[in-house]
mmCIF file of C-alpha atoms in Angstrom:
data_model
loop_
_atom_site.group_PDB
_atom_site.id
_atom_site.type_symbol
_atom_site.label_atom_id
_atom_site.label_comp_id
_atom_site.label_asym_id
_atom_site.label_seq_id
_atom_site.Cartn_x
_atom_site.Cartn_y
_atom_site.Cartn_z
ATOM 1 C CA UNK A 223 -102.764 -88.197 89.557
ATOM 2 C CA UNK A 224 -104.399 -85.144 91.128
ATOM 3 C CA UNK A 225 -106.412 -82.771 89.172
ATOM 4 C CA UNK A 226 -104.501 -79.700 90.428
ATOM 5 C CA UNK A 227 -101.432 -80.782 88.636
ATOM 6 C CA UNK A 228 -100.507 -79.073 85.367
ATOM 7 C CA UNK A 229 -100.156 -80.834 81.994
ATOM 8 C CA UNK A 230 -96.511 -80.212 80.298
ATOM 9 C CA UNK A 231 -96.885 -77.780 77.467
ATOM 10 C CA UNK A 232 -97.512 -79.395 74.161
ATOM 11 C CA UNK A 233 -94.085 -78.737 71.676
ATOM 12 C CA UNK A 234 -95.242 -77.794 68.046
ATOM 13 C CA UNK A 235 -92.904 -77.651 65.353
ATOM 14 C CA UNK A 236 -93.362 -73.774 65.159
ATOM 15 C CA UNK A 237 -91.984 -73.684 68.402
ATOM 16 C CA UNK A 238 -89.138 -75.882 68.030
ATOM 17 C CA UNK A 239 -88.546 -73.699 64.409
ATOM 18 C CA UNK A 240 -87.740 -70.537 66.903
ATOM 19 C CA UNK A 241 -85.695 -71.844 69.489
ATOM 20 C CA UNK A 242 -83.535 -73.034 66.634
ATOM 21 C CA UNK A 243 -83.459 -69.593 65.157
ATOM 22 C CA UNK A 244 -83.056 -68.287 68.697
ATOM 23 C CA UNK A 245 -79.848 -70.580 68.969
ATOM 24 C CA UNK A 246 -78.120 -69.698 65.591
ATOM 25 C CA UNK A 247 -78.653 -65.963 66.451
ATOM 26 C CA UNK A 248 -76.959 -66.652 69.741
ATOM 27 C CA UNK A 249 -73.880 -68.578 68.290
ATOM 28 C CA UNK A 250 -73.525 -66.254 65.257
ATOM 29 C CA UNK A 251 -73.405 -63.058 67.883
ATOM 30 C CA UNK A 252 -70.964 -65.082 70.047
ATOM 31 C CA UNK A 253 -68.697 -66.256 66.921
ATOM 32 C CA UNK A 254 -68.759 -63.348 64.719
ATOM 33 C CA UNK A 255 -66.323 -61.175 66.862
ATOM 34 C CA UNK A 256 -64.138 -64.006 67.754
ATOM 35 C CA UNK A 257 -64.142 -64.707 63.620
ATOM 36 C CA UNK A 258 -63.693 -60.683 63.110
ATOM 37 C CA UNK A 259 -60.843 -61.023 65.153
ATOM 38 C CA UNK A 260 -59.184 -63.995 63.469
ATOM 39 C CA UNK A 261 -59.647 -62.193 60.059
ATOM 40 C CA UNK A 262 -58.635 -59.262 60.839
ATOM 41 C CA UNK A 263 -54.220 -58.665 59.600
ATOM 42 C CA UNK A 264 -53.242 -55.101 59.992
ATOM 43 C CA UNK A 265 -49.376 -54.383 59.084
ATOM 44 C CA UNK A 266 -47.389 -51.986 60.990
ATOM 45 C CA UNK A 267 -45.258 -49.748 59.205
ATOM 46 C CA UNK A 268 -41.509 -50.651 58.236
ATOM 47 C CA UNK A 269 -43.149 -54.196 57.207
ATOM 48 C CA UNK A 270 -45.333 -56.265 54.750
ATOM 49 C CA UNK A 271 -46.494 -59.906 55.509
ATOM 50 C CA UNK A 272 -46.552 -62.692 52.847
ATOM 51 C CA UNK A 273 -49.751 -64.534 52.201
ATOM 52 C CA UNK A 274 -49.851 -68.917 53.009
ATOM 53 C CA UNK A 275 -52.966 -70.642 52.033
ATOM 54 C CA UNK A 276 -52.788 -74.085 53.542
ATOM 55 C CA UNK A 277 -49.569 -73.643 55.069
ATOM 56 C CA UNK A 278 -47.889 -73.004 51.027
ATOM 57 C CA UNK A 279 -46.620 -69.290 50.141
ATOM 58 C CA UNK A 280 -48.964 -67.270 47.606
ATOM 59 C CA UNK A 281 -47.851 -64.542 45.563
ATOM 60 C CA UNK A 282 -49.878 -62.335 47.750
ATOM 61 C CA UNK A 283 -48.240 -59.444 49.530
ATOM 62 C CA UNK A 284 -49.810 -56.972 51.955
ATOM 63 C CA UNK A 285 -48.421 -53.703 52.647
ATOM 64 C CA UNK A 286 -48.833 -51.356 55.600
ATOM 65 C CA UNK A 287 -52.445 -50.873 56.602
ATOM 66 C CA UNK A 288 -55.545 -53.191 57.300
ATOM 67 C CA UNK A 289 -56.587 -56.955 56.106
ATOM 68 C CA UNK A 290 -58.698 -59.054 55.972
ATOM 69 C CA UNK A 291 -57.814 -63.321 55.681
ATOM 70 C CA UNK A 292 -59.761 -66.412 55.882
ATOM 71 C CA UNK A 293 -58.535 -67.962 59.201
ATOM 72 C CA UNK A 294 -59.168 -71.132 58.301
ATOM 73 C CA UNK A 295 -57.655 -71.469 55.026
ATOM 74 C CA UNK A 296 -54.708 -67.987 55.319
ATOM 75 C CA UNK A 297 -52.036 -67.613 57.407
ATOM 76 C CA UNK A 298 -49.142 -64.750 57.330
ATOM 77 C CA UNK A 299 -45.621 -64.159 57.826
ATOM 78 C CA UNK A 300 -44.292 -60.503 58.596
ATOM 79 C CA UNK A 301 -40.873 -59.050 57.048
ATOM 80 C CA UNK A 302 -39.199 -55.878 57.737
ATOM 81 C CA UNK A 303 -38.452 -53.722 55.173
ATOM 82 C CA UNK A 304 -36.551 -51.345 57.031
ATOM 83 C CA UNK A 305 -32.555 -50.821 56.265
ATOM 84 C CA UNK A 306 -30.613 -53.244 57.780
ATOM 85 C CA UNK A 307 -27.097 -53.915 58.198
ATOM 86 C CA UNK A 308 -24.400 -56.855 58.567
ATOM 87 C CA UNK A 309 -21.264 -55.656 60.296
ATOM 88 C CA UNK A 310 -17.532 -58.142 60.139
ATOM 89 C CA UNK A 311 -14.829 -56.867 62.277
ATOM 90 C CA UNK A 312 -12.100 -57.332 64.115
ATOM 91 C CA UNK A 313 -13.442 -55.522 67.437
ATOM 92 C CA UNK A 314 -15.618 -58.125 69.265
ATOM 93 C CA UNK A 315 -18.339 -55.351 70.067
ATOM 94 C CA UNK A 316 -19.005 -54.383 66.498
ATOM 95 C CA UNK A 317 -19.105 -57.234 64.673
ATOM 96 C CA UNK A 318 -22.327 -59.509 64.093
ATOM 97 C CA UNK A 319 -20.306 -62.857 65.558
ATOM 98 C CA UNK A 320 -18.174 -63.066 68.345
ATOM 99 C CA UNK A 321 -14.355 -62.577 68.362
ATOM 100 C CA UNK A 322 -12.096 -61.677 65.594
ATOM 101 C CA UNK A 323 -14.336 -61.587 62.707
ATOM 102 C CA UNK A 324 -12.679 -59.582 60.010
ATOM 103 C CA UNK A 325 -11.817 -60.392 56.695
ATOM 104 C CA UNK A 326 -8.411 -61.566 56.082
ATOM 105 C CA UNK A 327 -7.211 -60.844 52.394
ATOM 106 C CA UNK A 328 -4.125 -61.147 50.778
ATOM 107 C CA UNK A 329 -2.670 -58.298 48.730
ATOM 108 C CA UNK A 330 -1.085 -57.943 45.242
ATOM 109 C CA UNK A 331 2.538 -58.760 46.895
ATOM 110 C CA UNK A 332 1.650 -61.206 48.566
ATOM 111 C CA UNK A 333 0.882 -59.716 52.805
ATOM 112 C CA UNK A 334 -2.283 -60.272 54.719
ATOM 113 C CA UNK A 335 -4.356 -57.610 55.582
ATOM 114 C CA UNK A 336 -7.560 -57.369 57.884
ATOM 115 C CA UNK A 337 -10.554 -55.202 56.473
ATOM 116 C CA UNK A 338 -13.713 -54.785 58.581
ATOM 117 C CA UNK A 339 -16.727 -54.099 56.351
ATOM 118 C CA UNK A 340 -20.134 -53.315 57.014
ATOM 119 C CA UNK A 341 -23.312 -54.263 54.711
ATOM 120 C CA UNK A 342 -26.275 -51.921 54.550
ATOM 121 C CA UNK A 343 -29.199 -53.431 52.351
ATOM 122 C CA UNK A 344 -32.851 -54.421 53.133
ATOM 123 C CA UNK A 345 -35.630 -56.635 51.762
ATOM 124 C CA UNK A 346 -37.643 -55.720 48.433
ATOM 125 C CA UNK A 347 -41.059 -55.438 49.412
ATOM 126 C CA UNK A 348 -41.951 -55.741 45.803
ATOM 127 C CA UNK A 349 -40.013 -58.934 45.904
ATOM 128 C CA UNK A 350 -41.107 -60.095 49.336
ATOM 129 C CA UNK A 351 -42.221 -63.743 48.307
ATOM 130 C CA UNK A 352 -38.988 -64.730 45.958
ATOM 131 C CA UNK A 353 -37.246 -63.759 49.462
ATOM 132 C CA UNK A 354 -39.023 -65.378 51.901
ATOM 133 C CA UNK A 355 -39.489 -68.778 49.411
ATOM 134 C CA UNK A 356 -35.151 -68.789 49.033
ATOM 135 C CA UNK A 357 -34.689 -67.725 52.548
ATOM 136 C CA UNK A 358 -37.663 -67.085 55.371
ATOM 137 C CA UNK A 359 -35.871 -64.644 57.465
ATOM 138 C CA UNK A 360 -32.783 -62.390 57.574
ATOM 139 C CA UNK A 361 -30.804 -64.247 59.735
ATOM 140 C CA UNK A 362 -30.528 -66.548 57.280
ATOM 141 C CA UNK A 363 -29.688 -64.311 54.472
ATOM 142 C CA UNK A 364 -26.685 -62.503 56.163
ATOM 143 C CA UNK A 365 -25.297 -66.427 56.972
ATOM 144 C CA UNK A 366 -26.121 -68.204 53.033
ATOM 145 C CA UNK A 367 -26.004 -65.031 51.213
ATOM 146 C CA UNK A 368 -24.350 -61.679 52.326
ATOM 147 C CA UNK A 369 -21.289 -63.038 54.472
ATOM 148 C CA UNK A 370 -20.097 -65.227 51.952
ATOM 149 C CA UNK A 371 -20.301 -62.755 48.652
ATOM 150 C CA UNK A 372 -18.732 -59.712 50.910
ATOM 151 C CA UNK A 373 -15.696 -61.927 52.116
ATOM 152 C CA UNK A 374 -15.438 -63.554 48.243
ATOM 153 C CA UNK A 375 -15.552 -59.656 46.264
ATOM 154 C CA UNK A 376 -13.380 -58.516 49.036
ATOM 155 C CA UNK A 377 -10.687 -61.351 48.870
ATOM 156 C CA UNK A 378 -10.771 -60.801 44.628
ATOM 157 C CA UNK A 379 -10.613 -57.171 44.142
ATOM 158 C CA UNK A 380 -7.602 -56.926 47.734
ATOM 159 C CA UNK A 381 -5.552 -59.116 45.661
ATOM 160 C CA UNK A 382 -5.319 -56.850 42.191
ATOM 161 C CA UNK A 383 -4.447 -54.159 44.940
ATOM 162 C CA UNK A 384 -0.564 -53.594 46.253
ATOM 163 C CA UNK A 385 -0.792 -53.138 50.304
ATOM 164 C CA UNK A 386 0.733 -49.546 49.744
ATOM 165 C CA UNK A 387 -2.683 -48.597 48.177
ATOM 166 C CA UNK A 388 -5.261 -50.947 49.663
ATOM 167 C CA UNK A 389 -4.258 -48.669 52.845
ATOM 168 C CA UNK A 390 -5.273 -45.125 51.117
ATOM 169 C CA UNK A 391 -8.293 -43.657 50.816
ATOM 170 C CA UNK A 392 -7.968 -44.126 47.233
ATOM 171 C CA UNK A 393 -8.013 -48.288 47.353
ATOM 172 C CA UNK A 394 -10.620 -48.448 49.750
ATOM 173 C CA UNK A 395 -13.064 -46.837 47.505
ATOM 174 C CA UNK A 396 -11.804 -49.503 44.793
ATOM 175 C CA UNK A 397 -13.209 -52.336 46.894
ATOM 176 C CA UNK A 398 -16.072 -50.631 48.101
ATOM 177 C CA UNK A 399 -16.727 -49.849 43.914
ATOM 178 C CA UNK A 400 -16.235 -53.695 43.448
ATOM 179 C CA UNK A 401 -18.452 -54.846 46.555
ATOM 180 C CA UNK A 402 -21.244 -52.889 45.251
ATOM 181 C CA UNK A 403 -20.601 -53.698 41.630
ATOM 182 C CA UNK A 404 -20.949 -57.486 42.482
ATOM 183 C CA UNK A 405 -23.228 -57.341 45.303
ATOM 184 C CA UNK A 406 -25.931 -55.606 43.628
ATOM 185 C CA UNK A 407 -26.651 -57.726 40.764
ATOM 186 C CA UNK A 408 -26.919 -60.858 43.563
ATOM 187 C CA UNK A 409 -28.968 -59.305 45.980
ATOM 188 C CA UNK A 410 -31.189 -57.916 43.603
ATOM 189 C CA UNK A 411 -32.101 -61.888 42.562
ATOM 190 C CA UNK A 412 -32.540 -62.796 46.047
ATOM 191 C CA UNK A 413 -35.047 -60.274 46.494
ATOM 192 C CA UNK A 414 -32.360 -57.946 49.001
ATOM 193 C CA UNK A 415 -31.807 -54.290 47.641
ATOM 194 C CA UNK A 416 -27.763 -53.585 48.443
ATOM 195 C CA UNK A 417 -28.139 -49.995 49.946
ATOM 196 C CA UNK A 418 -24.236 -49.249 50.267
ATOM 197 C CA UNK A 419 -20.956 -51.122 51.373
ATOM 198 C CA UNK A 420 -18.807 -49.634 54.157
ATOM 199 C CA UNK A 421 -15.112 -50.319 54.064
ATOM 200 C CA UNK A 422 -14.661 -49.557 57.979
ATOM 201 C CA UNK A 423 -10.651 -50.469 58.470
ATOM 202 C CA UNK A 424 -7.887 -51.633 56.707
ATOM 203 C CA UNK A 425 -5.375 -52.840 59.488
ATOM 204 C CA UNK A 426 -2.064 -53.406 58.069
ATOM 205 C CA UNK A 427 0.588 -56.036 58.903
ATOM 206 C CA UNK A 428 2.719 -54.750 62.236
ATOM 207 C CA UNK A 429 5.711 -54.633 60.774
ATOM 208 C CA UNK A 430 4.379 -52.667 57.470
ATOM 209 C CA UNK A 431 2.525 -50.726 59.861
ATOM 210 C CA UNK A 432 5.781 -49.643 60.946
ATOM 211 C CA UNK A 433 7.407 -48.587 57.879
ATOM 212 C CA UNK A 434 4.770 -47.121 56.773
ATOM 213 C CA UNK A 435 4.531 -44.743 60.223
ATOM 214 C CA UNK A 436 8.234 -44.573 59.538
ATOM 215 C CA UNK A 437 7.642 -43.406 56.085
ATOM 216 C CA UNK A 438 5.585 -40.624 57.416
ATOM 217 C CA UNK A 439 7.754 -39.267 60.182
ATOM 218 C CA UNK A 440 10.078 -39.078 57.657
ATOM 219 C CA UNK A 441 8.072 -36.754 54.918
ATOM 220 C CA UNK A 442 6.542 -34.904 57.665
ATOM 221 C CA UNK A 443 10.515 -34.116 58.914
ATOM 222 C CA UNK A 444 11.346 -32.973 55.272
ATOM 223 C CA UNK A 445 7.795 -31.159 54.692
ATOM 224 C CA UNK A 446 8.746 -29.067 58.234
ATOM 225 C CA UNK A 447 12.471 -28.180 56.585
ATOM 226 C CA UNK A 448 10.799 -27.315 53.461
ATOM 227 C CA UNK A 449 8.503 -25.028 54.557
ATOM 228 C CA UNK A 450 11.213 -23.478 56.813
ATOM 229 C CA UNK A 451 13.516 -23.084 53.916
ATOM 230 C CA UNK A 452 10.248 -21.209 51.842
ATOM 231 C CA UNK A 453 9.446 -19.004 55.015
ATOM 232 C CA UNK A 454 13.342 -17.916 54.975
ATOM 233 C CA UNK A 455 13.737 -17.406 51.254
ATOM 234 C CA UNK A 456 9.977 -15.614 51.570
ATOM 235 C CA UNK A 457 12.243 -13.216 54.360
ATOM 236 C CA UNK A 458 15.460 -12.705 52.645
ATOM 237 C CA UNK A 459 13.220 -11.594 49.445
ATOM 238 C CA UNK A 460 11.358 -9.296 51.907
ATOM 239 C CA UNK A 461 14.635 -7.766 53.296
ATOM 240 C CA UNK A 462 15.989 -7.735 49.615
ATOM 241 C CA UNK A 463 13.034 -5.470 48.374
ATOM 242 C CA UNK A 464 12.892 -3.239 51.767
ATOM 243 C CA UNK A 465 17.066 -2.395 50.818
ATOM 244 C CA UNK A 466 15.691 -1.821 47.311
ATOM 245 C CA UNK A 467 13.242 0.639 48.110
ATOM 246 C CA UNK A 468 15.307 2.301 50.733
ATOM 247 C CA UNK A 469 17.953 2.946 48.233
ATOM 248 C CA UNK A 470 15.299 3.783 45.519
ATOM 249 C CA UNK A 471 14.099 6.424 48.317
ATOM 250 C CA UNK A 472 17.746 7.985 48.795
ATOM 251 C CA UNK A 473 19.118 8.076 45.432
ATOM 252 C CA UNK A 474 15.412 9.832 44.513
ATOM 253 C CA UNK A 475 15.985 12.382 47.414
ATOM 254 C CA UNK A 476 19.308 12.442 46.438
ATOM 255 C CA UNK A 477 18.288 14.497 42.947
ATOM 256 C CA UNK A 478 15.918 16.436 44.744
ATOM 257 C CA UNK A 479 18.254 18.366 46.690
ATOM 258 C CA UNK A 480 19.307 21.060 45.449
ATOM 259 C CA UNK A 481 20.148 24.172 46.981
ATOM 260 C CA UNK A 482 17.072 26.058 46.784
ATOM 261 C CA UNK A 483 15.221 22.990 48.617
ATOM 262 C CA UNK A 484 18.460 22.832 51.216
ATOM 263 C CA UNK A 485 17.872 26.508 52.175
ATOM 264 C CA UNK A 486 13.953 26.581 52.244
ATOM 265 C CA UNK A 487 14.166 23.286 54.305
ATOM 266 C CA UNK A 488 16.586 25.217 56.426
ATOM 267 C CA UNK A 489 14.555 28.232 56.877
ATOM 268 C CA UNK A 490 11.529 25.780 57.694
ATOM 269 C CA UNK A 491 13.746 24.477 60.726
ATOM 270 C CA UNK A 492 14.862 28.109 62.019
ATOM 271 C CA UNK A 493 10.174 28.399 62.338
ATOM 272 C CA UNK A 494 9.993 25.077 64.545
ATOM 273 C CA UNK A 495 13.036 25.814 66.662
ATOM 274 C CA UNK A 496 13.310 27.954 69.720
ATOM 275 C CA UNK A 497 17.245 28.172 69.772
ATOM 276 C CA UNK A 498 19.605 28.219 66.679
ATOM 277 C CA UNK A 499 22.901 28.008 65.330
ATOM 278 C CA UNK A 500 23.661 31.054 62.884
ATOM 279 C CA UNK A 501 27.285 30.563 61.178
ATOM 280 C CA UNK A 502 28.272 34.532 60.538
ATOM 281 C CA UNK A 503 31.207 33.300 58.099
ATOM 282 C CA UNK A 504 34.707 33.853 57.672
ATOM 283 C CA UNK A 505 36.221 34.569 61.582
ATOM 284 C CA UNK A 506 32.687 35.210 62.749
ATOM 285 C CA UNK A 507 31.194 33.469 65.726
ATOM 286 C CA UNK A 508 28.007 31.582 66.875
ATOM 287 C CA UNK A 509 25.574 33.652 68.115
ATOM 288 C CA UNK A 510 22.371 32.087 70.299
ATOM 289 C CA UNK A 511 19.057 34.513 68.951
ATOM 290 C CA UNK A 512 15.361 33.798 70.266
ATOM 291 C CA UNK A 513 13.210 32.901 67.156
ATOM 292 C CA UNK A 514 11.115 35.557 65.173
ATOM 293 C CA UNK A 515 8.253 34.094 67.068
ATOM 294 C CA UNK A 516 9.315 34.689 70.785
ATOM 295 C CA UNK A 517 7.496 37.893 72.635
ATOM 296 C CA UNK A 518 7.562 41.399 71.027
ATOM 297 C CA UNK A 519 8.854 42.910 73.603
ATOM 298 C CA UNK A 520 11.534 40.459 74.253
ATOM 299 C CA UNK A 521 12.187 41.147 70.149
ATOM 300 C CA UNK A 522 12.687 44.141 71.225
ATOM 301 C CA UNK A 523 15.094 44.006 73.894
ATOM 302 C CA UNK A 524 17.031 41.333 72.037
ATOM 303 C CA UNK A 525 17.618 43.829 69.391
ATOM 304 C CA UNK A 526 18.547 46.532 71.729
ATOM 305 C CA UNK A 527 21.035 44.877 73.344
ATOM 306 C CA UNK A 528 22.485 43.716 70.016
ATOM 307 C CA UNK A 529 22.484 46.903 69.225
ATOM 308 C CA UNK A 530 24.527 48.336 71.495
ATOM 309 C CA UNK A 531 26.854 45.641 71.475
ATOM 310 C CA UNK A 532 27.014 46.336 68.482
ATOM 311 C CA UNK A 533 27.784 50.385 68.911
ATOM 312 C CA UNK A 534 29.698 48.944 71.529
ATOM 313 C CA UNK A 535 32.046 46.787 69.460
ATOM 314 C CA UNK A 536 32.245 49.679 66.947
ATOM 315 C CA UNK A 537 33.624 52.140 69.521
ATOM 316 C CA UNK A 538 35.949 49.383 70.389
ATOM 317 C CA UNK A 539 37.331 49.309 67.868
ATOM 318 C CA UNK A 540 37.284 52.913 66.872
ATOM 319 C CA UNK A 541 39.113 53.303 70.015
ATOM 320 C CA UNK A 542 41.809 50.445 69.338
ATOM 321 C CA UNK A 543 42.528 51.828 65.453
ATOM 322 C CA UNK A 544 42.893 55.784 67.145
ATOM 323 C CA UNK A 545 45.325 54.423 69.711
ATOM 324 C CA UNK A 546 47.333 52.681 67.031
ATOM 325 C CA UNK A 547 47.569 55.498 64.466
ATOM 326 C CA UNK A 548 49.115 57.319 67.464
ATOM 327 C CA UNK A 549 51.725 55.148 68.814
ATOM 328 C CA UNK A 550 52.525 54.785 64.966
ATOM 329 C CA UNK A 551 53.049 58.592 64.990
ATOM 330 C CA UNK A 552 55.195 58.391 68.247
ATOM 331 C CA UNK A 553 57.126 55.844 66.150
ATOM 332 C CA UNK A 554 58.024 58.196 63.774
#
């Protein structure tokens, strides 16, 4: 071997002590995000997640926020909380299975009758675990729990009811009372809170339908005539009271006239009139005067000229009573 080659370097135990530590520090900086990362649970809100330890359900619940789980031992399962609902109907597009999907009931006398219904509830989060132990997910709560109890209340309480009131507004709030009443109580246990039941439709038999439409052309017809007959009898009292007063009015101005109000309403006409008719009396005639309020002057001349047709109808008849006194004489 040459002398210019170098001898390997000696390993110590010191040295073999700090390229161990050198290793752990390497693999815990390398593992501790990836671990950080598998611990780390946050919960978005509108949900909480249920605790498993070894695969079995603890009583452990977290709420919205941020968690912390052993990876290797913890596991979760996320529920929503948020309100839900569970629709059967008739319509195809509204219901939660496909097709006719109402619930078919039978009445008090004895017709079927569709009702579509809706369910509003949602989970407990208090009572997440007793849920997801008796049921893991919502699907399978509407299917084992909710579609069964609505379409068993609904069949009960429809048949106490006659068809001519599960119709009205009045029976549908009876089974929507007895949905809730019965509904509550259940859900409650299965860790569900029942949030409200919607009675959607009641769809009637065809030929009840019928009648029933029948039934209210019919009052609608004899409503109309009625409240023709009140608007006319409303009219004839109106004319009625208007001939009343009218004859109140007459027989009151009746007693009012006397003669004293006939000649100062008379005297009040001769002011707003022009032109007037003046009786003169026994074998007089009508004379045409200008009123008092006319012109001075043409005062004036009116009462010139009647004055000397006056002195004219005076020497007239001067003239005419001479001319008889002398043919009288002749006479004689």
């Amino acid at each position: 071997m040459s002398s210019n080659t170098p001898s390997p370097p000696s390993v110590t135990p010191r040295s073999l002590t700090r390229t161990a530590l050198i290793g752990v520090i390497a693999l815990l900086l390398i593992a501790a995000p990836i671990a950080g990362l598998l611990a780390w649970e946050p919960v978005e809100e509108g949900n909480v997640k249920v605790v498993k330890k070894w695969g079995a359900t603890t009583d452990t619940v977290f709420q919205p926020g941020a968690h912390l789980i052993n990876p290797v031992s913890q596991s979760t399962v996320s529920l929503s909380v948020r309100p839900q609902s569970y629709t059967m109907s008739g319509k195809s597009t509204e219901g939660a299975q496909q097709g006719d999907d109402a619930i078919t009931v039978l009445t008090k006398d004895g017709l079927r009758t569709d009702i579509d219904v809706t369910v509003r509830y949602r989970v407990d989060s208090g009572k997440a675990v007793k849920f997801y132990r008796n049921y893991r997910t919502l699907g399978s709560a509407e299917e084992r729990l909710i579609r069964p109890s609505i379409r068993s209340v609904l069949r009960t309480e429809a048949g106490r009811l006659p068809v001519t009131v599960i119709y009205t507004g009045e029976g549908q709030t009876k089974l929507k009372a007895a949905a809730e009443k019965e509904l509550s109580q259940e859900f409650a246990e299965a860790g569900l809170i029942l949030e409200a039941v919607q009675v959607r439709n009641v769809e009637l038999p065809s030929e009840y339908a019928q009648a029933v439409e029948q039934k209210e052309i019919t009052e609608q017809r004899r409503q109309q005539k009625k409240d023709e007959l009140a608007v006319e009898e409303l009219e004839a009292e109106r004319k009625r009271i208007e001939a009343q007063g009218q004859a109140d009015a007459n027989r009151i101005l009746a007693e009012s006239l006397s003669d004293e109000v006939l000649t100062q309403k008379y005297i009040k006409k001769l002011d707003e009139t022009d032109t007037v008719y003046i009786p003169v009396g026994e074998g007089g005639y009508p004379q045409f005067v200008r009123s008092l309020e006319s012109d001075g002057s043409e005062s004036s001349s009116s009462s010139s000229s009647s004055s000397s047709s006056a002195s004219d109808l005076d020497s007239a008849s001067s003239s005419s009573s001479s001319s008889n006194d002398a043919e009288n004489t002749t006479a004689a």
